[in-house]
Structure formats: C-alpha cells, structure tokens
Amino acid sequence: MRAIAGLWRWRRNPLRRGTDLTEAWVALAALVLIVVATPAVGAVTGSLTNDALLRSVEAQREARHVVTATVLHKFDQPPLDPDPETSSARDAHHRVLARWTGPDGSGHAGTVASDLKSPRPGDRFTVWTDRHGRVVGRPLDPATATTHAALAGFGAALASAGLVEGARRLLLWRIVQRRYARWDQAWEQAGPDWGKTGTGA
C-alpha cells in the first residue's frame, strides 16, 4: 500500500501538493542510499578495518615470542567463581610460579597462568613474551581479526542506514511543518465567514 501511495505522489492530478512530490523524492533518495550506499560503507569500513587489524597481527607476531617456562611452584586455586561468564576462562588456567628464558637470553621468574591441567614442579609449558622476556598476551590471530573487521563493517552499515533514516525523518518532519504552515495561511485567507451560506454573494 505504501508503494502505491508513493506512486500516487508522482501522478499528475490537481490534488497533488508540492510537498507530496518532495516527500516522495526524499523517500526515493533515502531508499537508494540505504540499498546502495549502506552496503558500500560497510564493505569499505570492513576492508579498511581488516587491513589495519592484519597489520597489527603481523606486528604482534614479530614483537611477541613463544618461550618455554618451567613450573617451580603451583599456587592454590582461588575460590570458585559463581559467575559462569568470568569463571570458565579462569578455571581452565592455574597460577604457578615459573621461570623462563627470554628471546634475548635473559632469565626471568614470576607468577603466570598455565594451561596445564595439573601442574607440578618441573612441568614445562609455553608462554608468550616480548623480546625482553616480559610476559605478554597471545597475539591476535587472523581469523579473530577478520571476525572483528566483519563486525565493524556490519556496524558501520547499520549506523549509516540509521543516519539516512534519521535524516529522512527530519526532512519529513520539516515538510509536514511547512504543510501545516500553508494550511494555516489558507485558513487565514478564507476568513471567519468561510462555509457560511451566502458568503461573498
């Protein structure tokens, strides 16, 4: 029905107002922008974000190194966390005192998280360090980077569609306000005697 009403706004007939035609053109422009520009914005944003994240992945891979650490002592586990959102990742790791040698040959020791199921003194596991041997997080992997880029592109597409729709609604509100102002002017010109029998005779 809305499509038929939209087509009616373009028809030539004496009841069509200028604001009707303007409203129809605004709706068409918004539709074209949402169908054509929004996916383009999402694709460009996703592509640029993906390139930036992949460069970050490469930089992290160059700056971070896997080294082997040796367990010196296992610490008691903290009390169980009742929140399943935060406990699952933490419960899979054990805090241990360990020693390792950094990529530059320097010796280090400290408390780190180990993914060993039952760490005992002398067990070995891997940790990520910077070039000076300080423990750092695992570098971002390309699959995660691509997922983040896709989400960024989708978010940008949604935001641009929302922006176009918001602009359309604002323009429509202005058109309606102009329409009401013209109606008020027409009523003022008709005067207080409009509709009375014999008026103007």
GROMACS .gro file of N, CA, C and O in nm, residues 37-161:
model
  500
   37ALA      N    1   2.436   0.280  -0.092
   37ALA     CA    2   2.547   0.339  -0.017
   37ALA      C    3   2.578   0.265   0.112
   37ALA      O    4   2.695   0.250   0.149
   38THR      N    5   2.474   0.216   0.181
   38THR     CA    6   2.497   0.150   0.309
   38THR      C    7   2.585   0.026   0.295
   38THR      O    8   2.682   0.011   0.370
   39PRO      N    9   2.558  -0.065   0.200
   39PRO     CA   10   2.649  -0.179   0.184
   39PRO      C   11   2.791  -0.136   0.145
   39PRO      O   12   2.889  -0.198   0.188
   40ALA      N   13   2.801  -0.029   0.065
   40ALA     CA   14   2.934   0.019   0.026
   40ALA      C   15   3.011   0.071   0.147
   40ALA      O   16   3.130   0.042   0.163
   41VAL      N   17   2.942   0.145   0.233
   41VAL     CA   18   3.006   0.195   0.355
   41VAL      C   19   3.052   0.078   0.442
   41VAL      O   20   3.164   0.077   0.496
   42GLY      N   21   2.966  -0.023   0.457
   42GLY     CA   22   3.002  -0.140   0.536
   42GLY      C   23   3.121  -0.214   0.479
   42GLY      O   24   3.212  -0.256   0.551
   43ALA      N   25   3.122  -0.232   0.345
   43ALA     CA   26   3.231  -0.304   0.281
   43ALA      C   27   3.363  -0.229   0.294
   43ALA      O   28   3.468  -0.289   0.324
   44VAL      N   29   3.359  -0.097   0.271
   44VAL     CA   30   3.483  -0.018   0.282
   44VAL      C   31   3.534  -0.018   0.425
   44VAL      O   32   3.654  -0.036   0.451
   45THR      N   33   3.444   0.002   0.521
   45THR     CA   34   3.484   0.003   0.662
   45THR      C   35   3.542  -0.132   0.702
   45THR      O   36   3.646  -0.140   0.768
   46GLY      N   37   3.474  -0.240   0.663
   46GLY     CA   38   3.524  -0.373   0.695
   46GLY      C   39   3.659  -0.401   0.633
   46GLY      O   40   3.748  -0.458   0.698
   47SER      N   41   3.677  -0.359   0.508
   47SER     CA   42   3.805  -0.382   0.440
   47SER      C   43   3.919  -0.303   0.505
   47SER      O   44   4.027  -0.357   0.530
   48LEU      N   45   3.893  -0.175   0.535
   48LEU     CA   46   3.997  -0.093   0.599
   48LEU      C   47   4.030  -0.145   0.739
   48LEU      O   48   4.147  -0.151   0.778
   49THR      N   49   3.927  -0.185   0.813
   49THR     CA   50   3.949  -0.240   0.947
   49THR      C   51   4.027  -0.370   0.939
   49THR      O   52   4.118  -0.395   1.019
   50ASN      N   53   3.992  -0.455   0.842
   50ASN     CA   54   4.062  -0.582   0.826
   50ASN      C   55   4.209  -0.560   0.794
   50ASN      O   56   4.297  -0.626   0.851
   51ASP      N   57   4.237  -0.465   0.703
   51ASP     CA   58   4.377  -0.435   0.669
   51ASP      C   59   4.454  -0.388   0.793
   51ASP      O   60   4.567  -0.431   0.817
   52ALA      N   61   4.392  -0.298   0.870
   52ALA     CA   62   4.459  -0.245   0.989
   52ALA      C   63   4.482  -0.355   1.093
   52ALA      O   64   4.590  -0.364   1.153
   53LEU      N   65   4.382  -0.441   1.113
   53LEU     CA   66   4.397  -0.548   1.211
   53LEU      C   67   4.500  -0.651   1.166
   53LEU      O   68   4.576  -0.702   1.249
   54LEU      N   69   4.504  -0.681   1.037
   54LEU     CA   70   4.604  -0.777   0.989
   54LEU      C   71   4.745  -0.720   1.002
   54LEU      O   72   4.841  -0.795   1.031
   55ARG      N   73   4.760  -0.589   0.982
   55ARG     CA   74   4.891  -0.526   1.006
   55ARG      C   75   4.927  -0.537   1.154
   55ARG      O   76   5.043  -0.563   1.190
   56SER      N   77   4.827  -0.518   1.241
   56SER     CA   78   4.850  -0.531   1.384
   56SER      C   79   4.888  -0.675   1.420
   56SER      O   80   4.975  -0.699   1.504
   57VAL      N   81   4.823  -0.772   1.356
   57VAL     CA   82   4.857  -0.913   1.379
   57VAL      C   83   5.002  -0.939   1.342
   57VAL      O   84   5.077  -1.004   1.417
   58GLU      N   85   5.043  -0.887   1.226
   58GLU     CA   86   5.182  -0.906   1.182
   58GLU      C   87   5.280  -0.842   1.280
   58GLU      O   88   5.383  -0.900   1.314
   59ALA      N   89   5.246  -0.719   1.325
   59ALA     CA   90   5.334  -0.650   1.419
   59ALA      C   91   5.344  -0.728   1.551
   59ALA      O   92   5.453  -0.741   1.609
   60GLN      N   93   5.230  -0.780   1.597
   60GLN     CA   94   5.232  -0.858   1.721
   60GLN      C   95   5.311  -0.986   1.703
   60GLN      O   96   5.384  -1.028   1.793
   61ARG      N   97   5.299  -1.051   1.588
   61ARG     CA   98   5.373  -1.175   1.564
   61ARG      C   99   5.524  -1.150   1.563
   61ARG      O  100   5.602  -1.235   1.606
   62GLU      N  101   5.563  -1.033   1.513
   62GLU     CA  102   5.706  -1.000   1.512
   62GLU      C  103   5.757  -0.962   1.651
   62GLU      O  104   5.871  -0.990   1.685
   63ALA      N  105   5.671  -0.899   1.731
   63ALA     CA  106   5.715  -0.848   1.861
   63ALA      C  107   5.699  -0.950   1.974
   63ALA      O  108   5.762  -0.935   2.079
   64ARG      N  109   5.615  -1.051   1.955
   64ARG     CA  110   5.589  -1.147   2.062
   64ARG      C  111   5.646  -1.284   2.025
   64ARG      O  112   5.640  -1.325   1.910
   65HIS      N  113   5.698  -1.353   2.126
   65HIS     CA  114   5.766  -1.480   2.102
   65HIS      C  115   5.716  -1.585   2.201
   65HIS      O  116   5.685  -1.555   2.316
   66VAL      N  117   5.711  -1.708   2.154
   66VAL     CA  118   5.675  -1.820   2.240
   66VAL      C  119   5.803  -1.874   2.304
   66VAL      O  120   5.900  -1.903   2.235
   67VAL      N  121   5.803  -1.884   2.437
   67VAL     CA  122   5.916  -1.943   2.508
   67VAL      C  123   5.863  -2.052   2.601
   67VAL      O  124   5.745  -2.055   2.633
   68THR      N  125   5.951  -2.140   2.641
   68THR     CA  126   5.912  -2.250   2.730
   68THR      C  127   5.945  -2.211   2.873
   68THR      O  128   6.056  -2.169   2.904
   69ALA      N  129   5.844  -2.225   2.960
   69ALA     CA  130   5.862  -2.196   3.103
   69ALA      C  131   5.856  -2.326   3.182
   69ALA      O  132   5.794  -2.424   3.139
   70THR      N  133   5.923  -2.325   3.296
   70THR     CA  134   5.925  -2.442   3.385
   70THR      C  135   5.856  -2.407   3.515
   70THR      O  136   5.884  -2.304   3.576
   71VAL      N  137   5.765  -2.495   3.559
   71VAL     CA  138   5.690  -2.473   3.683
   71VAL      C  139   5.785  -2.490   3.802
   71VAL      O  140   5.856  -2.590   3.812
   72LEU      N  141   5.784  -2.391   3.891
   72LEU     CA  142   5.859  -2.401   4.016
   72LEU      C  143   5.767  -2.434   4.132
   72LEU      O  144   5.803  -2.510   4.222
   73HIS      N  145   5.645  -2.376   4.128
   73HIS     CA  146   5.551  -2.397   4.239
   73HIS      C  147   5.410  -2.367   4.190
   73HIS      O  148   5.387  -2.272   4.117
   74LYS      N  149   5.314  -2.449   4.232
   74LYS     CA  150   5.174  -2.426   4.197
   74LYS      C  151   5.105  -2.357   4.314
   74LYS      O  152   5.120  -2.398   4.429
   75PHE      N  153   5.030  -2.250   4.284
   75PHE     CA  154   4.955  -2.179   4.387
   75PHE      C  155   4.817  -2.241   4.400
   75PHE      O  156   4.763  -2.300   4.305
   76ASP      N  157   4.758  -2.226   4.519
   76ASP     CA  158   4.622  -2.274   4.539
   76ASP      C  159   4.527  -2.196   4.450
   76ASP      O  160   4.545  -2.076   4.427
   77GLN      N  161   4.426  -2.266   4.401
   77GLN     CA  162   4.326  -2.200   4.317
   77GLN      C  163   4.242  -2.106   4.402
   77GLN      O  164   4.213  -2.135   4.518
   78PRO      N  165   4.203  -1.992   4.348
   78PRO     CA  166   4.112  -1.904   4.421
   78PRO      C  167   3.977  -1.971   4.436
   78PRO      O  168   3.948  -2.068   4.367
   79PRO      N  169   3.893  -1.922   4.526
   79PRO     CA  170   3.760  -1.982   4.543
   79PRO      C  171   3.684  -1.982   4.410
   79PRO      O  172   3.706  -1.896   4.325
   80LEU      N  173   3.596  -2.081   4.395
   80LEU     CA  174   3.518  -2.091   4.271
   80LEU      C  175   3.434  -1.966   4.252
   80LEU      O  176   3.373  -1.916   4.346
   81ASP      N  177   3.432  -1.920   4.129
   81ASP     CA  178   3.354  -1.802   4.094
   81ASP      C  179   3.216  -1.849   4.049
   81ASP      O  180   3.206  -1.927   3.954
   82PRO      N  181   3.108  -1.803   4.112
   82PRO     CA  182   2.975  -1.849   4.072
   82PRO      C  183   2.929  -1.792   3.939
   82PRO      O  184   2.831  -1.840   3.882
   83ASP      N  185   2.997  -1.690   3.888
   83ASP     CA  186   2.956  -1.628   3.762
   83ASP      C  187   3.014  -1.708   3.646
   83ASP      O  188   3.135  -1.709   3.625
   84PRO      N  189   2.930  -1.776   3.566
   84PRO     CA  190   2.981  -1.859   3.458
   84PRO      C  191   3.047  -1.777   3.347
   84PRO      O  192   3.128  -1.829   3.271
   85GLU      N  193   3.013  -1.648   3.336
   85GLU     CA  194   3.072  -1.565   3.232
   85GLU      C  195   3.222  -1.546   3.253
   85GLU      O  196   3.300  -1.545   3.159
   86THR      N  197   3.263  -1.528   3.378
   86THR     CA  198   3.404  -1.499   3.405
   86THR      C  199   3.482  -1.620   3.452
   86THR      O  200   3.604  -1.623   3.442
   87SER      N  201   3.412  -1.722   3.504
   87SER     CA  202   3.484  -1.833   3.566
   87SER      C  203   3.539  -1.932   3.465
   87SER      O  204   3.642  -1.993   3.489
   88SER      N  205   3.473  -1.950   3.351
   88SER     CA  206   3.512  -2.058   3.260
   88SER      C  207   3.654  -2.041   3.209
   88SER      O  208   3.732  -2.135   3.209
   89ALA      N  209   3.690  -1.920   3.166
   89ALA     CA  210   3.825  -1.899   3.114
   89ALA      C  211   3.928  -1.906   3.225
   89ALA      O  212   4.037  -1.960   3.207
   90ARG      N  213   3.893  -1.853   3.343
   90ARG     CA  214   3.990  -1.850   3.452
   90ARG      C  215   4.011  -1.989   3.511
   90ARG      O  216   4.121  -2.027   3.548
   91ASP      N  217   3.904  -2.070   3.519
   91ASP     CA  218   3.916  -2.203   3.577
   91ASP      C  219   3.999  -2.297   3.491
   91ASP      O  220   4.048  -2.398   3.540
   92ALA      N  221   4.012  -2.267   3.363
   92ALA     CA  222   4.092  -2.353   3.274
   92ALA      C  223   4.241  -2.330   3.293
   92ALA      O  224   4.321  -2.403   3.237
   93HIS      N  225   4.283  -2.228   3.367
   93HIS     CA  226   4.424  -2.197   3.389
   93HIS      C  227   4.457  -2.205   3.538
   93HIS      O  228   4.373  -2.180   3.623
   94HIS      N  229   4.582  -2.237   3.565
   94HIS     CA  230   4.632  -2.244   3.702
   94HIS      C  231   4.743  -2.142   3.718
   94HIS      O  232   4.828  -2.127   3.629
   95ARG      N  233   4.744  -2.074   3.833
   95ARG     CA  234   4.851  -1.980   3.862
   95ARG      C  235   4.970  -2.057   3.918
   95ARG      O  236   4.956  -2.138   4.011
   96VAL      N  237   5.087  -2.034   3.856
   96VAL     CA  238   5.208  -2.103   3.901
   96VAL      C  239   5.323  -2.004   3.906
   96VAL      O  240   5.322  -1.900   3.839
   97LEU      N  241   5.419  -2.037   3.989
   97LEU     CA  242   5.548  -1.966   3.988
   97LEU      C  243   5.636  -2.042   3.890
   97LEU      O  244   5.651  -2.163   3.900
   98ALA      N  245   5.689  -1.970   3.792
   98ALA     CA  246   5.766  -2.036   3.687
   98ALA      C  247   5.889  -1.953   3.652
   98ALA      O  248   5.898  -1.835   3.687
   99ARG      N  249   5.982  -2.019   3.584
   99ARG     CA  250   6.099  -1.948   3.532
   99ARG      C  251   6.109  -1.977   3.382
   99ARG      O  252   6.067  -2.083   3.335
  100TRP      N  253   6.163  -1.879   3.310
  100TRP     CA  254   6.180  -1.893   3.166
  100TRP      C  255   6.294  -1.805   3.120
  100TRP      O  256   6.338  -1.715   3.192
  101THR      N  257   6.341  -1.832   3.000
  101THR     CA  258   6.447  -1.753   2.939
  101THR      C  259   6.387  -1.675   2.823
  101THR      O  260   6.322  -1.733   2.734
  102GLY      N  261   6.408  -1.544   2.825
  102GLY     CA  262   6.354  -1.459   2.720
  102GLY      C  263   6.429  -1.477   2.589
  102GLY      O  264   6.537  -1.535   2.584
  103PRO      N  265   6.374  -1.426   2.479
  103PRO     CA  266   6.439  -1.436   2.349
  103PRO      C  267   6.577  -1.371   2.345
  103PRO      O  268   6.662  -1.410   2.264
  104ASP      N  269   6.600  -1.273   2.434
  104ASP     CA  270   6.731  -1.207   2.437
  104ASP      C  271   6.830  -1.280   2.528
  104ASP      O  272   6.941  -1.233   2.549
  105GLY      N  273   6.789  -1.397   2.583
  105GLY     CA  274   6.878  -1.475   2.669
  105GLY      C  275   6.870  -1.441   2.816
  105GLY      O  276   6.936  -1.505   2.899
  106SER      N  277   6.788  -1.343   2.855
  106SER     CA  278   6.776  -1.305   2.995
  106SER      C  279   6.685  -1.402   3.070
  106SER      O  280   6.588  -1.452   3.015
  107GLY      N  281   6.720  -1.431   3.196
  107GLY     CA  282   6.640  -1.521   3.278
  107GLY      C  283   6.531  -1.446   3.352
  107GLY      O  284   6.551  -1.333   3.397
  108HIS      N  285   6.416  -1.506   3.364
  108HIS     CA  286   6.301  -1.443   3.430
  108HIS      C  287   6.229  -1.545   3.516
  108HIS      O  288   6.234  -1.666   3.490
  109ALA      N  289   6.161  -1.497   3.617
  109ALA     CA  290   6.076  -1.580   3.702
  109ALA      C  291   5.960  -1.495   3.750
  109ALA      O  292   5.974  -1.374   3.769
  110GLY      N  293   5.846  -1.559   3.768
  110GLY     CA  294   5.730  -1.484   3.814
  110GLY      C  295   5.605  -1.570   3.814
  110GLY      O  296   5.608  -1.686   3.772
  111THR      N  297   5.497  -1.511   3.858
  111THR     CA  298   5.368  -1.579   3.861
  111THR      C  299   5.299  -1.562   3.726
  111THR      O  300   5.281  -1.450   3.679
  112VAL      N  301   5.264  -1.673   3.666
  112VAL     CA  302   5.198  -1.670   3.534
  112VAL      C  303   5.083  -1.770   3.535
  112VAL      O  304   5.073  -1.855   3.623
  113ALA      N  305   4.996  -1.759   3.437
  113ALA     CA  306   4.886  -1.854   3.421
  113ALA      C  307   4.933  -1.967   3.331
  113ALA      O  308   4.992  -1.944   3.226
  114SER      N  309   4.908  -2.088   3.374
  114SER     CA  310   4.946  -2.206   3.297
  114SER      C  311   4.821  -2.281   3.254
  114SER      O  312   4.725  -2.291   3.329
  115ASP      N  313   4.823  -2.335   3.133
  115ASP     CA  314   4.710  -2.415   3.086
  115ASP      C  315   4.727  -2.563   3.115
  115ASP      O  316   4.650  -2.646   3.066
  116LEU      N  317   4.828  -2.598   3.196
  116LEU     CA  318   4.846  -2.738   3.237
  116LEU      C  319   4.729  -2.780   3.326
  116LEU      O  320   4.684  -2.703   3.412
  117LYS      N  321   4.680  -2.903   3.307
  117LYS     CA  322   4.565  -2.949   3.386
  117LYS      C  323   4.602  -2.967   3.532
  117LYS      O  324   4.526  -2.935   3.622
  118SER      N  325   4.721  -3.023   3.556
  118SER     CA  326   4.764  -3.047   3.693
  118SER      C  327   4.913  -3.017   3.703
  118SER      O  328   4.997  -3.107   3.698
  119PRO      N  329   4.948  -2.887   3.709
  119PRO     CA  330   5.090  -2.851   3.706
  119PRO      C  331   5.164  -2.899   3.830
  119PRO      O  332   5.112  -2.890   3.941
  120ARG      N  333   5.286  -2.951   3.807
  120ARG     CA  334   5.374  -2.994   3.916
  120ARG      C  335   5.510  -2.931   3.892
  120ARG      O  336   5.546  -2.901   3.777
  121PRO      N  337   5.589  -2.912   3.997
  121PRO     CA  338   5.724  -2.858   3.977
  121PRO      C  339   5.802  -2.940   3.874
  121PRO      O  340   5.800  -3.063   3.876
  122GLY      N  341   5.863  -2.868   3.781
  122GLY     CA  342   5.939  -2.933   3.674
  122GLY      C  343   5.863  -2.945   3.544
  122GLY      O  344   5.925  -2.966   3.438
  123ASP      N  345   5.728  -2.933   3.548
  123ASP     CA  346   5.650  -2.938   3.424
  123ASP      C  347   5.681  -2.816   3.338
  123ASP      O  348   5.711  -2.707   3.388
  124ARG      N  349   5.672  -2.838   3.208
  124ARG     CA  350   5.703  -2.729   3.115
  124ARG      C  351   5.578  -2.691   3.036
  124ARG      O  352   5.494  -2.775   3.006
  125PHE      N  353   5.566  -2.562   3.006
  125PHE     CA  354   5.455  -2.510   2.927
  125PHE      C  355   5.503  -2.386   2.854
  125PHE      O  356   5.613  -2.336   2.879
  126THR      N  357   5.424  -2.338   2.761
  126THR     CA  358   5.466  -2.223   2.680
  126THR      C  359   5.398  -2.095   2.728
  126THR      O  360   5.283  -2.098   2.774
  127VAL      N  361   5.472  -1.986   2.718
  127VAL     CA  362   5.419  -1.853   2.746
  127VAL      C  363   5.463  -1.760   2.634
  127VAL      O  364   5.562  -1.784   2.566
  128TRP      N  365   5.387  -1.653   2.615
  128TRP     CA  366   5.423  -1.550   2.517
  128TRP      C  367   5.495  -1.438   2.589
  128TRP      O  368   5.450  -1.392   2.694
  129THR      N  369   5.605  -1.393   2.533
  129THR     CA  370   5.681  -1.282   2.591
  129THR      C  371   5.717  -1.182   2.483
  129THR      O  372   5.712  -1.212   2.363
  130ASP      N  373   5.757  -1.062   2.527
  130ASP     CA  374   5.813  -0.967   2.432
  130ASP      C  375   5.961  -1.000   2.413
  130ASP      O  376   6.011  -1.099   2.468
  131ARG      N  377   6.034  -0.921   2.338
  131ARG     CA  378   6.174  -0.956   2.309
  131ARG      C  379   6.264  -0.946   2.431
  131ARG      O  380   6.374  -0.999   2.431
  132HIS      N  381   6.216  -0.877   2.537
  132HIS     CA  382   6.295  -0.866   2.659
  132HIS      C  383   6.258  -0.973   2.762
  132HIS      O  384   6.312  -0.974   2.871
  133GLY      N  385   6.164  -1.061   2.728
  133GLY     CA  386   6.127  -1.169   2.817
  133GLY      C  387   6.010  -1.140   2.909
  133GLY      O  388   5.975  -1.223   2.992
  134ARG      N  389   5.948  -1.022   2.897
  134ARG     CA  390   5.831  -0.992   2.980
  134ARG      C  391   5.709  -1.063   2.924
  134ARG      O  392   5.687  -1.065   2.802
  135VAL      N  393   5.628  -1.121   3.012
  135VAL     CA  394   5.510  -1.196   2.970
  135VAL      C  395   5.407  -1.100   2.910
  135VAL      O  396   5.377  -0.996   2.968
  136VAL      N  397   5.356  -1.137   2.793
  136VAL     CA  398   5.253  -1.058   2.724
  136VAL      C  399   5.142  -1.153   2.680
  136VAL      O  400   5.155  -1.274   2.689
  137GLY      N  401   5.034  -1.095   2.634
  137GLY     CA  402   4.922  -1.177   2.586
  137GLY      C  403   4.951  -1.241   2.452
  137GLY      O  404   5.041  -1.198   2.378
  138ARG      N  405   4.875  -1.343   2.422
  138ARG     CA  406   4.887  -1.411   2.292
  138ARG      C  407   4.852  -1.312   2.181
  138ARG      O  408   4.758  -1.235   2.194
  139PRO      N  409   4.925  -1.313   2.072
  139PRO     CA  410   4.891  -1.221   1.963
  139PRO      C  411   4.756  -1.256   1.900
  139PRO      O  412   4.712  -1.370   1.904
  140LEU      N  413   4.694  -1.155   1.846
  140LEU     CA  414   4.565  -1.173   1.779
  140LEU      C  415   4.585  -1.264   1.658
  140LEU      O  416   4.682  -1.248   1.583
  141ASP      N  417   4.493  -1.358   1.638
  141ASP     CA  418   4.507  -1.445   1.520
  141ASP      C  419   4.428  -1.387   1.404
  141ASP      O  420   4.332  -1.312   1.424
  142PRO      N  421   4.465  -1.421   1.279
  142PRO     CA  422   4.398  -1.363   1.162
  142PRO      C  423   4.248  -1.389   1.157
  142PRO      O  424   4.171  -1.303   1.114
  143ALA      N  425   4.202  -1.507   1.202
  143ALA     CA  426   4.058  -1.536   1.198
  143ALA      C  427   3.981  -1.441   1.290
  143ALA      O  428   3.875  -1.389   1.253
  144THR      N  429   4.035  -1.416   1.408
  144THR     CA  430   3.969  -1.323   1.501
  144THR      C  431   3.970  -1.182   1.444
  144THR      O  432   3.872  -1.108   1.455
  145ALA      N  433   4.082  -1.144   1.382
  145ALA     CA  434   4.090  -1.011   1.321
  145ALA      C  435   3.986  -0.995   1.211
  145ALA      O  436   3.920  -0.891   1.202
  146THR      N  437   3.968  -1.098   1.130
  146THR     CA  438   3.869  -1.092   1.022
  146THR      C  439   3.728  -1.083   1.080
  146THR      O  440   3.643  -1.009   1.028
  147THR      N  441   3.702  -1.157   1.187
  147THR     CA  442   3.570  -1.150   1.251
  147THR      C  443   3.543  -1.011   1.305
  147THR      O  444   3.433  -0.955   1.286
  148HIS      N  445   3.643  -0.950   1.370
  148HIS     CA  446   3.626  -0.814   1.422
  148HIS      C  447   3.602  -0.715   1.308
  148HIS      O  448   3.522  -0.622   1.321
  149ALA      N  449   3.673  -0.734   1.196
  149ALA     CA  450   3.656  -0.644   1.082
  149ALA      C  451   3.515  -0.658   1.024
  149ALA      O  452   3.452  -0.558   0.988
  150ALA      N  453   3.466  -0.782   1.015
  150ALA     CA  454   3.330  -0.803   0.963
  150ALA      C  455   3.227  -0.737   1.054
  150ALA      O  456   3.132  -0.674   1.006
  151LEU      N  457   3.246  -0.750   1.185
  151LEU     CA  458   3.154  -0.684   1.279
  151LEU      C  459   3.160  -0.532   1.266
  151LEU      O  460   3.057  -0.464   1.274
  152ALA      N  461   3.281  -0.480   1.245
  152ALA     CA  462   3.295  -0.334   1.227
  152ALA      C  463   3.223  -0.288   1.100
  152ALA      O  464   3.156  -0.185   1.099
  153GLY      N  465   3.238  -0.365   0.992
  153GLY     CA  466   3.169  -0.331   0.868
  153GLY      C  467   3.018  -0.336   0.882
  153GLY      O  468   2.947  -0.248   0.835
  154PHE      N  469   2.969  -0.440   0.951
  154PHE     CA  470   2.825  -0.453   0.974
  154PHE      C  471   2.773  -0.338   1.060
  154PHE      O  472   2.668  -0.280   1.031
  155GLY      N  473   2.849  -0.302   1.163
  155GLY     CA  474   2.811  -0.190   1.247
  155GLY      C  475   2.808  -0.059   1.172
  155GLY      O  476   2.718   0.023   1.190
  156ALA      N  477   2.908  -0.038   1.085
  156ALA     CA  478   2.912   0.085   1.005
  156ALA      C  479   2.794   0.091   0.909
  156ALA      O  480   2.735   0.198   0.888
  157ALA      N  481   2.758  -0.024   0.850
  157ALA     CA  482   2.643  -0.027   0.759
  157ALA      C  483   2.514   0.006   0.834
  157ALA      O  484   2.432   0.085   0.786
  158LEU      N  485   2.497  -0.052   0.952
  158LEU     CA  486   2.378  -0.022   1.032
  158LEU      C  487   2.373   0.125   1.073
  158LEU      O  488   2.268   0.189   1.068
  159ALA      N  489   2.490   0.177   1.113
  159ALA     CA  490   2.494   0.318   1.155
  159ALA      C  491   2.461   0.411   1.039
  159ALA      O  492   2.387   0.509   1.055
  160SER      N  493   2.514   0.380   0.920
  160SER     CA  494   2.486   0.466   0.805
  160SER      C  495   2.339   0.457   0.764
  160SER      O  496   2.277   0.557   0.728
  161ALA      N  497   2.281   0.336   0.773
  161ALA     CA  498   2.137   0.322   0.743
  161ALA      C  499   2.055   0.401   0.843
  161ALA      O  500   1.957   0.468   0.806
   0.00000   0.00000   0.00000
